XYZ file of C-alpha atoms in Angstrom:
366
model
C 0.000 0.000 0.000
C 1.187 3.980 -1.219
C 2.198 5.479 1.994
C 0.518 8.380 1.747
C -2.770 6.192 2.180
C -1.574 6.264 5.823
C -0.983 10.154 6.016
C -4.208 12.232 4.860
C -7.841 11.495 4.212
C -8.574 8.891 2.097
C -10.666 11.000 -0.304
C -7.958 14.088 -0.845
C -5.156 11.248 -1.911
C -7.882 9.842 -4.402
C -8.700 13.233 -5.690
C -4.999 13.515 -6.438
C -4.017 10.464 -7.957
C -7.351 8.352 -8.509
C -5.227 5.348 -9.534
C -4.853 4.348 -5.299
C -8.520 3.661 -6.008
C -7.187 -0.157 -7.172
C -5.348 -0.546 -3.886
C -8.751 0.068 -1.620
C -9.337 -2.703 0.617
C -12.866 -2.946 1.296
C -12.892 -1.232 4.750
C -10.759 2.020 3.313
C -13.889 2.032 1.213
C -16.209 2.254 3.947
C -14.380 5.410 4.831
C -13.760 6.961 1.041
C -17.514 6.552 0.355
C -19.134 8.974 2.747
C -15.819 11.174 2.920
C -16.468 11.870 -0.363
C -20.471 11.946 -0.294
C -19.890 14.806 2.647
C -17.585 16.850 1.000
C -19.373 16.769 -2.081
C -16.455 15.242 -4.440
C -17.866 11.880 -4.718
C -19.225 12.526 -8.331
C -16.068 14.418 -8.610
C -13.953 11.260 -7.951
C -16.132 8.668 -10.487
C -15.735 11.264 -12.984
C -11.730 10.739 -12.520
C -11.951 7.411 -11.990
C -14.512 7.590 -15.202
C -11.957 9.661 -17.428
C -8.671 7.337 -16.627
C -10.473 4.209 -17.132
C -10.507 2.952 -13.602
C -14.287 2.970 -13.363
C -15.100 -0.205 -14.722
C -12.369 -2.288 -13.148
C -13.515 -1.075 -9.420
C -15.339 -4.021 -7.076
C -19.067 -3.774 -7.690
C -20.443 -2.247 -4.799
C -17.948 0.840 -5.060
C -18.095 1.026 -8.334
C -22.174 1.302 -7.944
C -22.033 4.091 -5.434
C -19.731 5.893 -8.036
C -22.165 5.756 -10.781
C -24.909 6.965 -8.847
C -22.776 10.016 -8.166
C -22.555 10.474 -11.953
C -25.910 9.885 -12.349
C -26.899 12.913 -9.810
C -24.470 14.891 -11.042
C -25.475 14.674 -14.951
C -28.652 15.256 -13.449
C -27.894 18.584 -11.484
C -26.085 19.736 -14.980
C -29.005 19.322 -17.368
C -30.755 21.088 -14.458
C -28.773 24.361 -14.151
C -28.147 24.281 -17.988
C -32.682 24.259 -17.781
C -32.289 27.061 -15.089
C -29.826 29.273 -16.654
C -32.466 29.621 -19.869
C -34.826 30.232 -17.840
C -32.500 33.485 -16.248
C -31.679 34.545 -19.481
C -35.362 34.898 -20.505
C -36.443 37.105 -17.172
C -33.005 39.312 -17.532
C -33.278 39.721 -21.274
C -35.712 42.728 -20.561
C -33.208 43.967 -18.293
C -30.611 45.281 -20.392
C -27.967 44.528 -18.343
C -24.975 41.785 -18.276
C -25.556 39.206 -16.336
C -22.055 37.708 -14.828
C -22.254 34.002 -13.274
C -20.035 32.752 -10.454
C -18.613 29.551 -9.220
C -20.293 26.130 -9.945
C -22.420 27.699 -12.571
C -19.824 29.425 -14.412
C -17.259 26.710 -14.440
C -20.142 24.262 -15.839
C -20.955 26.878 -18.894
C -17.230 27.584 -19.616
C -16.442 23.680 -19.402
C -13.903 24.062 -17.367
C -12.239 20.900 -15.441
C -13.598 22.346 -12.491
C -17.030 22.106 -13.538
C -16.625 18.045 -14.021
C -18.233 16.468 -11.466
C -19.276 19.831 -9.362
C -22.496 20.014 -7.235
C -23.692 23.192 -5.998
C -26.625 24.064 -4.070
C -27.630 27.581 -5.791
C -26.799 29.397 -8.639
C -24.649 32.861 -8.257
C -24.752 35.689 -10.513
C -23.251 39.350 -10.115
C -25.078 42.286 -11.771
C -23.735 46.227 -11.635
C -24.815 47.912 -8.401
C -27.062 49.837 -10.209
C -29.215 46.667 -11.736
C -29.763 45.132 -8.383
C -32.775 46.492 -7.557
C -34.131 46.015 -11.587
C -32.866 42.711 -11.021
C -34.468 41.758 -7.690
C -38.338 43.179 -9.188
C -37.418 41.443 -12.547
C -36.790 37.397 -10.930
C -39.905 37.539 -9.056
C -42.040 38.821 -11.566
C -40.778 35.681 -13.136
C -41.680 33.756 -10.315
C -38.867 33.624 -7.521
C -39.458 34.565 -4.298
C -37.784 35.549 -1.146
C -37.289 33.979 2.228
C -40.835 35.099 4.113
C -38.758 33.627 7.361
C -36.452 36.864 6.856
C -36.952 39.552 9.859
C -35.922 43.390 9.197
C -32.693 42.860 10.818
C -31.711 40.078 7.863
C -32.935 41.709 5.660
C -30.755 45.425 6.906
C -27.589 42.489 7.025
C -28.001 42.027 3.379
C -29.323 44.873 1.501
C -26.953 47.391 3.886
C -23.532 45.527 4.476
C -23.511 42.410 1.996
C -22.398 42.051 -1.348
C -25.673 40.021 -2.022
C -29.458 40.268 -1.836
C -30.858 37.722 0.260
C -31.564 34.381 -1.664
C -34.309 34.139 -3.823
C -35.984 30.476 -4.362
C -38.304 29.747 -7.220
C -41.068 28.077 -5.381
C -41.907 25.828 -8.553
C -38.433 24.264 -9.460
C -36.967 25.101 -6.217
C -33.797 26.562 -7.795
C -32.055 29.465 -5.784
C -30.586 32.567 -6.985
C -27.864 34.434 -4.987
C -27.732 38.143 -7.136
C -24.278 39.724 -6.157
C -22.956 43.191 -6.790
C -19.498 42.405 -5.837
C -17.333 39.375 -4.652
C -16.898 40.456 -1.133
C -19.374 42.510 1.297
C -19.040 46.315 1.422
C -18.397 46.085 5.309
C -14.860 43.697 4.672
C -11.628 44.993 4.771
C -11.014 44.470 0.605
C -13.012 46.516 -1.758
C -12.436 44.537 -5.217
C -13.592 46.796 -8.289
C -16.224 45.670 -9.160
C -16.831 47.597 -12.658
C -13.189 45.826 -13.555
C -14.668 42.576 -12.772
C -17.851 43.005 -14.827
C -15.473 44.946 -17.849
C -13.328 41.848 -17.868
C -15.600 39.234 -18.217
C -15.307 36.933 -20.741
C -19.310 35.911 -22.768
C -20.553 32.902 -23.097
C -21.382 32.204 -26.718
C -24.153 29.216 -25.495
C -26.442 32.241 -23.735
C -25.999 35.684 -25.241
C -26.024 38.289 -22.701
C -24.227 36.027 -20.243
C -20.819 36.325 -18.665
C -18.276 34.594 -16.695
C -15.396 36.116 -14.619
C -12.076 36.558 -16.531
C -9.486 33.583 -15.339
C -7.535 35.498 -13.258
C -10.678 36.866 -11.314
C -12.253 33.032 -11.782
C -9.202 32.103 -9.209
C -9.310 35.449 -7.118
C -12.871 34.899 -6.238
C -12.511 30.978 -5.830
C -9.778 31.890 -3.209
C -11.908 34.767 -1.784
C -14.481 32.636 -1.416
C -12.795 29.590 0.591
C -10.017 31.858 2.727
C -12.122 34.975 3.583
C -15.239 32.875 4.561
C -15.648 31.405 7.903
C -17.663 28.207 6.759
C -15.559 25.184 5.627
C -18.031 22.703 5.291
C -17.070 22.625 1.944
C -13.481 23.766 1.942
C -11.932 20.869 0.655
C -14.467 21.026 -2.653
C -13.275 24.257 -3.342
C -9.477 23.769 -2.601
C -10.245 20.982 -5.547
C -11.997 23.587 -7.730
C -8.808 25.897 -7.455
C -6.335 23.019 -8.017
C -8.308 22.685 -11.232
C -8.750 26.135 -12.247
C -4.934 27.139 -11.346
C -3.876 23.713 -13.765
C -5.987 24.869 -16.564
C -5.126 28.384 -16.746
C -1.464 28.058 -16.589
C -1.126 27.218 -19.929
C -2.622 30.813 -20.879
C 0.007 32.776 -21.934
C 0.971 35.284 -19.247
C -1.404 33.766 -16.944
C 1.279 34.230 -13.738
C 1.883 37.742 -14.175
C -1.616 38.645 -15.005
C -2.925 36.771 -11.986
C -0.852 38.934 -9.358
C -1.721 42.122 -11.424
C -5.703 41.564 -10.795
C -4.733 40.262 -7.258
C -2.470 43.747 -6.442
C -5.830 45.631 -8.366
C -8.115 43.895 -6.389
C -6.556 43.828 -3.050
C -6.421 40.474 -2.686
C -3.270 39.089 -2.680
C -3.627 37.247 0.929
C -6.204 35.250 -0.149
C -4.775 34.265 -3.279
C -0.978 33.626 -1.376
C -3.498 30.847 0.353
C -4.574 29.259 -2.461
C -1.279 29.023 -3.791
C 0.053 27.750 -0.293
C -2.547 24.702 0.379
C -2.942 23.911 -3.313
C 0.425 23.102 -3.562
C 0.704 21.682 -0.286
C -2.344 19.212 -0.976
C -2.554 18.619 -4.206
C 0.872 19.448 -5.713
C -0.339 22.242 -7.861
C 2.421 23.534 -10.096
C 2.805 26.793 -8.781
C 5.745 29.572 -10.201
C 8.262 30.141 -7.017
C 8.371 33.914 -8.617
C 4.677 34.232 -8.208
C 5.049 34.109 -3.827
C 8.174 36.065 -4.116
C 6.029 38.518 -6.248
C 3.004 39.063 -4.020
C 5.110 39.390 -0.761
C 2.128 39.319 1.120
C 2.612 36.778 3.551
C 1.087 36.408 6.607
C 3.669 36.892 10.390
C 4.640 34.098 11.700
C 2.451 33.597 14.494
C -0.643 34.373 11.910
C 0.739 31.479 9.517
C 0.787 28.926 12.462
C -2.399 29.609 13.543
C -3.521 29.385 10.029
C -1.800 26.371 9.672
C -2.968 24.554 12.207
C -6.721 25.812 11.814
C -6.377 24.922 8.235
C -5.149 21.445 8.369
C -8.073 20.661 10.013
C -10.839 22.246 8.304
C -9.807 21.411 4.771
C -10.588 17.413 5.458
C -13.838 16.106 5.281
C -15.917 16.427 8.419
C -15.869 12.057 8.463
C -15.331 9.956 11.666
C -12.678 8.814 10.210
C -10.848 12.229 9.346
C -11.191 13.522 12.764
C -8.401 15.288 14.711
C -7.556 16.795 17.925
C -9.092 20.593 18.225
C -11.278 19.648 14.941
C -14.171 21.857 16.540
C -11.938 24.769 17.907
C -10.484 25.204 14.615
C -13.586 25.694 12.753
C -14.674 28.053 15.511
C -11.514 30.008 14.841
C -11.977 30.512 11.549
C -15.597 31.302 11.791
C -14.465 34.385 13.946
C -11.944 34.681 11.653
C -13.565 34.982 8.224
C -16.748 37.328 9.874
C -13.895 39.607 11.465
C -12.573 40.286 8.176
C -15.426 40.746 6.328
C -17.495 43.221 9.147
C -15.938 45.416 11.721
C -15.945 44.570 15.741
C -18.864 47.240 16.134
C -21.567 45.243 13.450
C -19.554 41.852 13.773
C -20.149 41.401 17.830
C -23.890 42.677 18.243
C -24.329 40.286 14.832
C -22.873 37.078 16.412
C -24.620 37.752 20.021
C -27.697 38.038 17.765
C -27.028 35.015 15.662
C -26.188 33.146 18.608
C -29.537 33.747 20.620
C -31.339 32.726 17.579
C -30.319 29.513 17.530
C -30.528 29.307 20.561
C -34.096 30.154 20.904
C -34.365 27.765 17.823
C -33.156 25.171 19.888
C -34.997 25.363 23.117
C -38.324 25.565 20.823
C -37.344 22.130 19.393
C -37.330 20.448 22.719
């Protein structure tokens, strides 16, 4: 048995070299399966397994769980491709271009990082100005808004996010996150905004409809895991920028251009993690020059804490990936990712109020 079997979670060493899959003794199975079901990379992993021609030479029971996953993921594709028509039609009145993020946007650009994605909702960013227009225009078409929403949520989006609150189409149930910007007005980055919408890049399938340029594709995948405080799905989207990083680098000029949107943007720390763990974990080939380049990283003590927290909540959250301080690291960067997107007078009174919610959530339920 590979060594490194021994060393990380089953489901990560798949990811990165899905020919281990051979080697699994029934019980590593046991684990791999629901790793890979909770982290949402299961389809992710048949589709490798699918592409290098391991698929059919798996035991049978595996091997059936791993077609399912295909199954439900060719599924959710046909699905969003349904949706996305069906955003085109209410926007086309809007006059506006509509930008998708994410899970949607790798799927329309076929990127490698849309092979095998699941995603729960589908993001789009408008201009500032739109969002309003945009809001009126989706539920005239038939989405709706969260009726469990009290003022206060609905002040927390419309005041200090960078999103309105989710809209759900009642019918399909398909929900619609409608950005104006890639990280809340309240966090310590501004990204330009007008830059990201002037360098998108259209997709011919839906005229009218947009996807971030490459280098902002990354900026915003790393934004997205290292600025937020949830990791529930943090290894997913370490996977997603391990693809997106190996596909782009063969764009001419793709290094340099990446740290000049990341110095634009202000967001060279997140992007300096993205680099760091996607080498670390998956081996990424990465430019030395590029680190050297963004000289933004973190002090030392910052980088152990980040370190530690970090190889933690990057595995799956599995029995059998558990570690010491599993819980406390989360918490950290929970704390963490709020504090940098809200300041200490919004972020505390927030959290107190977040926390007696659920708490008075809880005590109803018993």
């Amino acid at each position: 048995m590979n060594s490194r079997l021994t060393t990380r979670p089953l489901i990560l060493q798949a990811l990165h070299d899905p020919g281990l899959l051979a080697q699994l003794t029934p019980g590593q199975w046991n684990d791999l399966l629901p790793q890979g079901r909770q982290s949402h990379l299961l389809a992710r992993l048949a589709y490798l397994a699918r592409s290098q021609g391991l698929l059919d030479e798996l035991p049978p029971s595996p091997r059936g769980h791993l077609r399912a996953a295909l199954v439900v993921a060719a599924r959710q594709r046909r699905a969003v491709h349904w949706e996305l028509t069906r955003i085109q039609k209410a926007l086309a009145t809007n006059e506006t271009p509509v930008l998708l993020l994410k899970g949607a946007a790798y799927l329309v650009a076929d990127l490698p990082a849309g092979q095998g994605r699941l995603f729960s909702d589908i993001d789009i960013l408008v201009p500032r100005a739109q969002l309003d227009n945009t809001e009126s225009v989706l539920k005239a078409y038939g989405w709706t808004g969260d009726p469990h929403l009290d003022a206060y949520d609905q002040r927390y989006y419309r005041q200090w996010m960078h999103e309105l609150p989710p809209l759900r189409h009642p019918v399909r149930g398909s929900v619609i996150d409608v950005h104006h910007n890639i990280l809340p007005d309240t966090a310590r980055a501004h990204p330009d905004a007008a830059r990201l919408l002037a360098d998108a890049v259209p997709v011919a399938q839906y005229p009218g409809v947009y996807v971030l340029s490459p280098e902002d594709m990354v900026l915003h995948s790393a934004t997205h895991l290292f600025w937020d405080g949830e990791f529930d799905h943090g290894l997913r989207d370490l996977v997603d920028l391990d693809a997106l990083l190996r596909h782009f680098a063969g764009k001419t000029g793709f290094w340099d251009s990446l740290r000049e949107h990341a110095l634009h943007h202000g967001l060279t720390r997140p992007l300096y993690y993205a680099l760091t763990y996607t080498r670390r974990l998956f081996d990424t080939p990465i430019p030395d020059e590029l680190y050297a380049a963004l000289n933004d990283k973190p002090p030392a003590p910052v980088a152990s804490m980040m370190h530690w927290a970090l190889g933690r909540a990057l595995r799956p959250m599995h029995p059998s990936t558990k570690l010491l301080g599993d819980g406390f690291a989360r918490w950290l960067l929970y704390v963490r990712g709020h504090f940098l997107r809200m300041p200490a007078h919004l972020l505390i009174p927030h959290l107190v109020r977040k926390g007696w919610k659920k708490r008075l959530a809880r005590d109803e339920q018993t």
